[in-house]
Amino acid sequence: MDASDGHENTPSAKKSGKTSLLDSGEDFEVLDEEDIDDDLPPLEDAGGGDGDKAENGEKKNADEESEASEQLDEWLDVLGNDQLKKKVLEAGKGRGSRPRKGQNVEINLKTSLMDGTLVEEQHNLSFTLGDGDITQALDLTVQLMEMGEKALIHTDAKYAYGARGSLEPEVPPNTPLSLEVELLEATDAPDVELMLPSQRIALAIRKRERGNVHYQRADYAFAVNSYSIALQITDSNSKVDISPEEEEELLDVKVKCLNNMAASQLKLDHYDAALKSCVSALAHQPDNIKALFRMGKVLALQGEYTEAIQTLRKALKLEPSNKTIHAELSKLVKKHSEQRGAEQAMYKKMLGNPTSSSGIQKSRATSSWGLSWKWLFGATAVAIGGVALSVVIAARN
């Protein structure tokens, strides 16, 4: 998946109640930036007259100019770890003009290496704020910008293109970047329910493809977030007519998102969540081979070997030439056999060795029987001897 998928100038959609990247906090050092306006609301007119109003207005303008001057002269440590910093180059239209998460924003962006080498320059770049459509550095800092503001952002590689780097734009691995950003526009995202089916399908595909980019960069939690947003789009009710073919296409996108989400959840060791994603995919497409394969892997990791083997055999029956399923099934059968052998050995150890025990009992029984015969033979001999002696004595008398 090309890394530039998140840079398309496309509209997004308004989602209610969804979890954004900033809210997830899952395995990433991301600070949740709340949209809080620190300025107190203006006081109601208490009858001070126009002179007081003018004086207050002049004082407020002076304070804003002073604040803007201070911002122009200093860096803002966005996350408090000195790895993502923002500096205002040209002040904007005030804090009230800051964009909100979920809005579609448009910016001009100039990306450079820290030595000033130009990497990429983009004009009118559009994305949905907080959806993970762009690098973390931009997702976090643009929501701190005012409309019309120009800012300089210095970011560590972990908030840009990470340890893997990028092919487009061409950025080496583990490379910090300098970003010059101008905030041009922020608008509310359109209502998904009112979008044409073709627009919903295209939007869901873009979110899924962005999730694929995160997955390829090993940002699995962000991948899950992008797939979740795509699923919200596919599951939204439509207030416009939709054809059976379009419904089928939306369902296909949904199943692909569920499969990809399961793969990401497996990487995060979230086995219960991954199993749930597989079950949901199979509920729509019972013979989906990818869903069956991943479900088999999840069950095996949970120790449910019998069910896992049955699931993988079903997948292999649907696609007998699949070497990956063959290998996984063979490995699982061998592991299951070894486990059963170990369990049997453990049970024998717990219950003792029946063969040796019966042998000892048999030996004891044989020994006891032989001893009884010896005693019987001795007693008989003594009795016979006594009788003979009595006969001899009687004859002499």
Coordinates of C-alpha atoms in Angstrom, one line a residue:
M1 CA 0.0 0.0 0.0
D2 CA 1.4 3.4 -1.0
A3 CA 2.1 5.7 1.9
S4 CA 0.5 8.6 0.1
D5 CA -3.0 7.1 0.4
G6 CA -3.7 9.4 3.3
H7 CA -2.9 12.5 1.3
E8 CA -5.8 12.5 -1.1
N9 CA -7.9 15.7 -1.3
T10 CA -11.2 14.0 -0.5
P11 CA -14.2 14.8 1.7
S12 CA -14.7 12.7 4.8
A13 CA -17.8 12.0 6.8
K14 CA -19.3 13.0 10.1
K15 CA -19.4 10.1 12.5
S16 CA -21.1 10.2 15.9
G17 CA -19.6 8.6 18.9
K18 CA -16.5 7.2 17.2
T19 CA -13.1 6.8 18.9
S20 CA -10.4 8.8 17.3
L21 CA -6.7 8.2 17.4
L22 CA -6.2 10.7 20.1
D23 CA -8.8 9.1 22.3
S24 CA -7.6 5.5 21.9
G25 CA -4.3 5.9 23.8
E26 CA -3.5 2.3 22.9
D27 CA 0.2 1.5 23.0
F28 CA 1.2 4.9 21.8
E29 CA 2.4 7.9 23.5
V30 CA -0.4 10.2 22.4
L31 CA -1.7 13.0 24.4
D32 CA -5.5 13.6 24.3
E33 CA -5.9 17.2 23.3
E34 CA -9.3 18.4 24.3
D35 CA -11.0 21.2 22.5
I36 CA -11.2 23.6 25.5
D37 CA -11.3 27.3 25.0
D38 CA -9.3 28.8 27.9
D39 CA -10.7 32.3 27.3
L40 CA -13.6 33.2 29.7
P41 CA -16.8 34.2 28.0
P42 CA -17.3 38.0 27.8
L43 CA -19.4 39.5 30.7
E44 CA -22.9 40.7 30.0
D45 CA -23.3 44.5 29.7
A46 CA -23.8 45.8 33.3
G47 CA -24.6 49.4 32.2
G48 CA -21.1 50.7 32.1
G49 CA -21.7 52.6 28.9
D50 CA -20.0 52.6 25.5
G51 CA -16.8 54.0 27.0
D52 CA -16.4 51.0 29.1
K53 CA -17.0 48.8 26.1
A54 CA -14.4 50.6 24.0
E55 CA -11.9 50.4 26.8
N56 CA -12.5 46.7 27.3
G57 CA -12.3 46.1 23.6
E58 CA -8.9 47.9 23.4
K59 CA -7.6 46.0 26.4
K60 CA -8.7 42.7 24.9
N61 CA -7.0 43.5 21.6
A62 CA -3.9 44.5 23.4
D63 CA -3.9 41.2 25.3
E64 CA -4.4 39.2 22.1
E65 CA -1.5 41.1 20.4
S66 CA 0.7 40.4 23.5
E67 CA -0.3 36.7 23.5
A68 CA 0.4 36.4 19.7
S69 CA 3.7 38.1 20.2
E70 CA 4.7 35.7 23.0
Q71 CA 3.7 32.7 20.8
L72 CA 5.7 34.0 17.9
D73 CA 8.8 34.1 20.1
E74 CA 8.7 30.6 21.6
W75 CA 8.3 26.9 20.9
L76 CA 5.3 24.9 22.3
D77 CA 6.3 21.4 23.5
V78 CA 3.1 19.7 22.4
L79 CA 3.6 16.4 24.2
G80 CA 5.9 17.5 26.9
N81 CA 8.7 15.1 25.8
D82 CA 10.6 17.5 23.5
Q83 CA 9.8 15.3 20.5
L84 CA 7.0 17.3 18.9
K85 CA 7.3 21.1 19.0
K86 CA 5.3 23.9 17.3
K87 CA 6.2 27.5 16.7
V88 CA 3.9 30.2 15.3
L89 CA 5.4 32.0 12.3
E90 CA 2.3 34.1 11.5
A91 CA -0.6 34.4 14.0
G92 CA -4.1 33.4 13.0
K93 CA -7.6 34.6 13.7
G94 CA -7.8 33.7 17.4
R95 CA -8.3 30.6 19.5
G96 CA -12.0 30.5 18.6
S97 CA -11.1 29.7 15.0
R98 CA -9.2 26.5 15.8
P99 CA -10.5 23.4 14.0
R100 CA -12.2 20.5 15.9
K101 CA -11.6 16.8 15.7
G102 CA -13.9 15.3 13.0
Q103 CA -13.8 18.3 10.8
N104 CA -12.3 18.3 7.3
V105 CA -9.3 20.6 7.2
E106 CA -7.3 22.0 4.3
I107 CA -3.6 23.0 4.7
N108 CA -0.6 23.9 2.7
L109 CA 2.3 21.7 3.7
K110 CA 6.1 21.9 3.2
T111 CA 8.1 18.9 4.4
S112 CA 11.9 19.1 4.9
L113 CA 14.6 17.2 6.6
M114 CA 16.2 18.9 9.6
D115 CA 19.1 20.1 7.5
G116 CA 16.7 22.0 5.2
T117 CA 16.5 19.5 2.3
L118 CA 13.1 19.7 0.7
V119 CA 11.2 16.4 0.8
E120 CA 7.7 17.4 -0.5
E121 CA 5.5 20.5 -0.9
Q122 CA 1.7 20.1 -1.1
H123 CA -1.0 22.7 -1.6
N124 CA -4.6 22.4 -0.5
L125 CA -4.0 19.1 1.3
S126 CA -7.3 17.9 2.8
F127 CA -7.9 15.3 5.5
T128 CA -10.2 14.6 8.5
L129 CA -8.7 15.8 11.7
G130 CA -8.3 13.0 14.3
D131 CA -9.0 10.1 11.9
G132 CA -5.4 9.1 11.3
D133 CA -5.5 10.1 7.7
I134 CA -2.2 11.9 8.1
T135 CA 0.9 11.6 10.2
Q136 CA 0.5 11.9 14.0
A137 CA 2.6 15.1 14.0
L138 CA 0.0 16.8 11.8
D139 CA -3.0 15.2 13.5
L140 CA -1.8 16.5 16.8
T141 CA -0.6 20.0 15.9
V142 CA -3.1 21.2 13.3
Q143 CA -5.9 21.1 16.0
L144 CA -3.8 23.6 18.0
M145 CA -3.6 26.0 15.0
E146 CA -5.8 29.1 14.4
M147 CA -7.4 29.8 11.0
G148 CA -4.9 31.5 8.7
E149 CA -2.0 30.6 11.0
K150 CA 1.4 29.6 9.7
A151 CA 3.4 27.4 12.0
L152 CA 6.7 25.5 12.0
I153 CA 6.6 22.0 13.4
H154 CA 9.6 19.9 14.4
T155 CA 8.8 16.2 14.9
D156 CA 10.7 13.1 15.9
A157 CA 10.5 10.2 13.5
K158 CA 8.0 8.3 15.8
Y159 CA 5.4 10.9 15.0
A160 CA 6.2 11.1 11.3
Y161 CA 7.2 8.0 9.3
G162 CA 8.8 6.0 12.0
A163 CA 11.4 3.2 11.8
R164 CA 10.3 2.1 8.4
G165 CA 10.4 5.5 6.6
S166 CA 8.4 6.2 3.5
L167 CA 8.7 5.6 -0.2
E168 CA 6.4 8.4 -1.2
P169 CA 7.3 11.0 0.0
E170 CA 10.9 9.6 0.1
V171 CA 11.9 9.7 3.8
P172 CA 14.7 7.5 5.2
P173 CA 13.9 5.4 8.3
N174 CA 14.1 7.0 11.8
T175 CA 14.2 10.5 10.3
P176 CA 13.0 13.6 12.2
L177 CA 11.3 16.2 10.0
S178 CA 10.6 19.9 9.8
L179 CA 7.1 20.9 8.7
E180 CA 5.8 24.3 7.6
V181 CA 2.0 24.3 7.8
E182 CA -0.6 26.9 6.9
L183 CA -4.2 26.3 8.0
L184 CA -6.5 27.3 5.2
E185 CA -10.0 26.0 6.0
A186 CA -12.0 23.8 8.4
T187 CA -15.5 22.6 7.6
D188 CA -17.9 20.1 9.2
A189 CA -17.8 16.7 7.5
P190 CA -20.9 15.8 5.5
D191 CA -23.5 13.5 7.0
V192 CA -22.8 9.9 6.0
E193 CA -26.5 9.1 5.9
L194 CA -27.0 11.7 3.2
M195 CA -24.1 10.7 1.0
L196 CA -24.6 8.9 -2.3
P197 CA -23.8 5.2 -2.0
S198 CA -20.9 5.6 -4.4
Q199 CA -19.5 8.3 -2.1
R200 CA -19.9 6.1 1.0
I201 CA -18.1 3.2 -0.7
A202 CA -15.3 5.4 -1.9
L203 CA -14.9 7.0 1.6
A204 CA -14.9 3.6 3.3
I205 CA -12.3 2.2 0.9
R206 CA -10.0 5.2 1.6
K207 CA -10.2 4.7 5.4
R208 CA -9.5 1.0 4.9
E209 CA -6.5 1.7 2.7
R210 CA -5.2 4.2 5.3
G211 CA -5.5 1.4 7.8
N212 CA -3.4 -0.8 5.5
V213 CA -0.7 1.9 5.5
H214 CA -0.7 1.9 9.3
Y215 CA -0.5 -1.9 9.3
Q216 CA 2.4 -2.0 7.0
R217 CA 4.3 0.4 9.3
A218 CA 3.5 -1.8 12.3
D219 CA 1.2 0.9 13.8
Y220 CA -1.4 -1.7 14.6
A221 CA -3.5 0.3 17.0
F222 CA -3.8 3.1 14.5
A223 CA -4.7 0.5 11.8
V224 CA -7.5 -0.8 14.1
N225 CA -8.8 2.8 14.4
S226 CA -8.9 3.4 10.7
Y227 CA -10.7 0.1 10.1
S228 CA -13.2 1.0 12.8
I229 CA -14.0 4.3 11.1
A230 CA -14.4 2.5 7.8
L231 CA -16.8 0.0 9.5
Q232 CA -18.9 2.9 10.9
I233 CA -19.2 4.2 7.4
T234 CA -20.4 0.9 5.9
D235 CA -22.8 0.3 8.8
S236 CA -24.4 3.8 8.6
N237 CA -28.1 3.9 7.6
S238 CA -28.7 5.5 4.3
K239 CA -31.4 8.1 3.7
V240 CA -30.9 7.8 -0.1
D241 CA -31.8 5.0 -2.4
I242 CA -29.2 2.3 -2.7
S243 CA -29.2 -0.6 -5.3
P244 CA -28.6 -4.3 -4.4
E245 CA -25.2 -4.1 -6.3
E246 CA -24.1 -1.1 -4.1
E247 CA -25.2 -2.9 -1.0
E248 CA -23.2 -6.0 -2.0
E249 CA -20.1 -3.7 -2.6
L250 CA -20.5 -2.1 0.8
L251 CA -20.7 -5.5 2.4
D252 CA -17.6 -6.6 0.6
V253 CA -15.7 -3.6 1.9
K254 CA -17.1 -4.3 5.4
V255 CA -15.8 -7.9 5.4
K256 CA -12.4 -6.8 4.2
C257 CA -12.2 -4.3 7.0
L258 CA -13.2 -7.0 9.6
N259 CA -10.5 -9.3 8.2
N260 CA -7.8 -6.7 8.3
M261 CA -8.9 -5.6 11.8
A262 CA -8.6 -9.2 13.0
A263 CA -5.0 -9.3 11.6
S264 CA -4.2 -6.1 13.5
Q265 CA -5.8 -7.3 16.7
L266 CA -3.7 -10.6 16.4
K267 CA -0.6 -8.5 16.2
L268 CA -1.7 -6.7 19.4
D269 CA -2.4 -10.0 21.2
H270 CA -6.1 -9.0 21.5
Y271 CA -7.3 -12.5 20.9
D272 CA -10.9 -12.1 22.1
A273 CA -11.4 -9.0 19.9
A274 CA -9.8 -10.7 16.9
L275 CA -12.1 -13.7 17.3
K276 CA -15.1 -11.4 17.4
S277 CA -14.0 -9.7 14.2
C278 CA -13.6 -13.2 12.5
V279 CA -17.0 -14.3 13.7
S280 CA -18.6 -11.1 12.3
A281 CA -16.9 -11.5 9.0
L282 CA -18.1 -15.2 8.7
A283 CA -21.6 -14.2 9.7
H284 CA -21.7 -12.3 6.3
Q285 CA -19.5 -14.7 4.3
P286 CA -19.4 -18.1 5.9
D287 CA -16.9 -19.4 3.3
N288 CA -14.5 -16.5 3.6
I289 CA -11.1 -18.2 3.6
K290 CA -9.1 -15.4 5.3
A291 CA -11.6 -15.2 8.1
L292 CA -11.5 -18.9 8.6
F293 CA -7.7 -19.0 8.6
R294 CA -7.4 -16.1 11.1
M295 CA -10.1 -17.7 13.3
G296 CA -8.2 -20.9 13.3
K297 CA -5.1 -19.1 14.4
V298 CA -6.9 -17.2 17.2
L299 CA -8.5 -20.5 18.5
A300 CA -5.0 -22.1 18.5
L301 CA -3.5 -19.2 20.4
Q302 CA -6.3 -19.6 22.9
G303 CA -5.6 -23.3 23.4
E304 CA -8.7 -24.5 21.6
Y305 CA -6.9 -26.9 19.4
T306 CA -9.8 -29.2 18.4
E307 CA -11.9 -26.2 17.1
A308 CA -8.9 -24.6 15.5
I309 CA -8.1 -27.8 13.5
Q310 CA -11.7 -28.1 12.4
T311 CA -11.7 -24.5 11.3
L312 CA -8.5 -24.8 9.3
R313 CA -9.6 -28.0 7.7
K314 CA -12.7 -26.2 6.5
A315 CA -10.6 -23.4 5.0
L316 CA -8.3 -26.0 3.4
K317 CA -11.3 -27.8 1.9
L318 CA -12.3 -24.5 0.2
E319 CA -8.8 -23.9 -1.1
P320 CA -6.8 -27.2 -1.2
S321 CA -3.8 -25.6 -2.9
N322 CA -3.2 -23.0 -0.2
K323 CA 0.3 -23.7 1.2
T324 CA -0.1 -21.3 4.1
I325 CA -3.1 -23.1 5.4
H326 CA -1.4 -26.5 4.9
A327 CA 1.6 -25.4 6.9
E328 CA -0.5 -23.9 9.7
L329 CA -2.7 -27.0 9.9
S330 CA 0.3 -29.4 10.0
K331 CA 2.0 -27.4 12.7
L332 CA -1.2 -27.3 14.7
V333 CA -1.9 -31.1 14.4
K334 CA 1.6 -31.9 15.5
K335 CA 1.4 -29.5 18.5
H336 CA -2.0 -30.9 19.5
S337 CA -0.6 -34.5 19.3
E338 CA 2.3 -33.5 21.5
Q339 CA 0.0 -31.9 24.0
R340 CA -2.2 -35.0 24.2
G341 CA 0.9 -37.2 24.7
A342 CA 2.1 -34.9 27.5
E343 CA -1.3 -35.0 29.1
Q344 CA -1.5 -38.8 29.1
A345 CA 2.0 -39.0 30.6
M346 CA 0.9 -36.6 33.3
Y347 CA -2.2 -38.6 34.1
K348 CA -0.2 -41.9 34.4
K349 CA 2.2 -40.2 36.8
M350 CA -0.7 -38.9 38.9
L351 CA -2.6 -42.3 39.0
G352 CA 0.5 -44.5 39.2
N353 CA 1.6 -47.4 36.8
P354 CA -1.3 -49.9 36.6
T355 CA 1.0 -52.6 34.9
S356 CA 3.7 -52.6 37.6
S357 CA 1.0 -52.5 40.4
S358 CA -0.8 -55.5 39.0
G359 CA 2.5 -57.3 38.7
I360 CA 3.3 -56.7 42.3
Q361 CA -0.1 -57.9 43.4
K362 CA 0.2 -61.1 41.3
S363 CA 3.6 -61.8 42.7
R364 CA 2.3 -61.3 46.2
A365 CA -0.6 -63.7 45.5
T366 CA 1.7 -66.3 44.1
S367 CA 4.0 -66.0 47.0
S368 CA 1.1 -66.3 49.5
W369 CA -0.2 -69.4 47.7
G370 CA 3.1 -71.1 47.7
L371 CA 3.5 -70.4 51.4
S372 CA 0.1 -71.8 52.2
W373 CA 1.0 -75.1 50.5
K374 CA 4.2 -75.5 52.4
W375 CA 2.3 -75.0 55.7
L376 CA -0.3 -77.6 54.7
F377 CA 2.3 -80.1 53.6
G378 CA 4.2 -79.8 56.9
A379 CA 1.1 -80.1 59.0
T380 CA 0.0 -83.3 57.1
A381 CA 3.5 -84.9 57.6
V382 CA 3.4 -84.2 61.3
A383 CA -0.1 -85.6 61.6
I384 CA 0.9 -88.8 59.7
G385 CA 4.0 -89.2 61.8
G386 CA 1.9 -88.9 65.0
V387 CA -0.5 -91.6 63.9
A388 CA 2.3 -94.0 63.0
L389 CA 4.0 -93.5 66.3
S390 CA 0.7 -94.3 68.1
V391 CA 0.3 -97.5 66.1
V392 CA 3.8 -98.7 66.9
I393 CA 3.4 -98.1 70.7
A394 CA 0.1 -99.9 70.7
A395 CA 1.5 -103.0 69.0
R396 CA 4.4 -103.2 71.5
N397 CA 1.9 -103.2 74.3

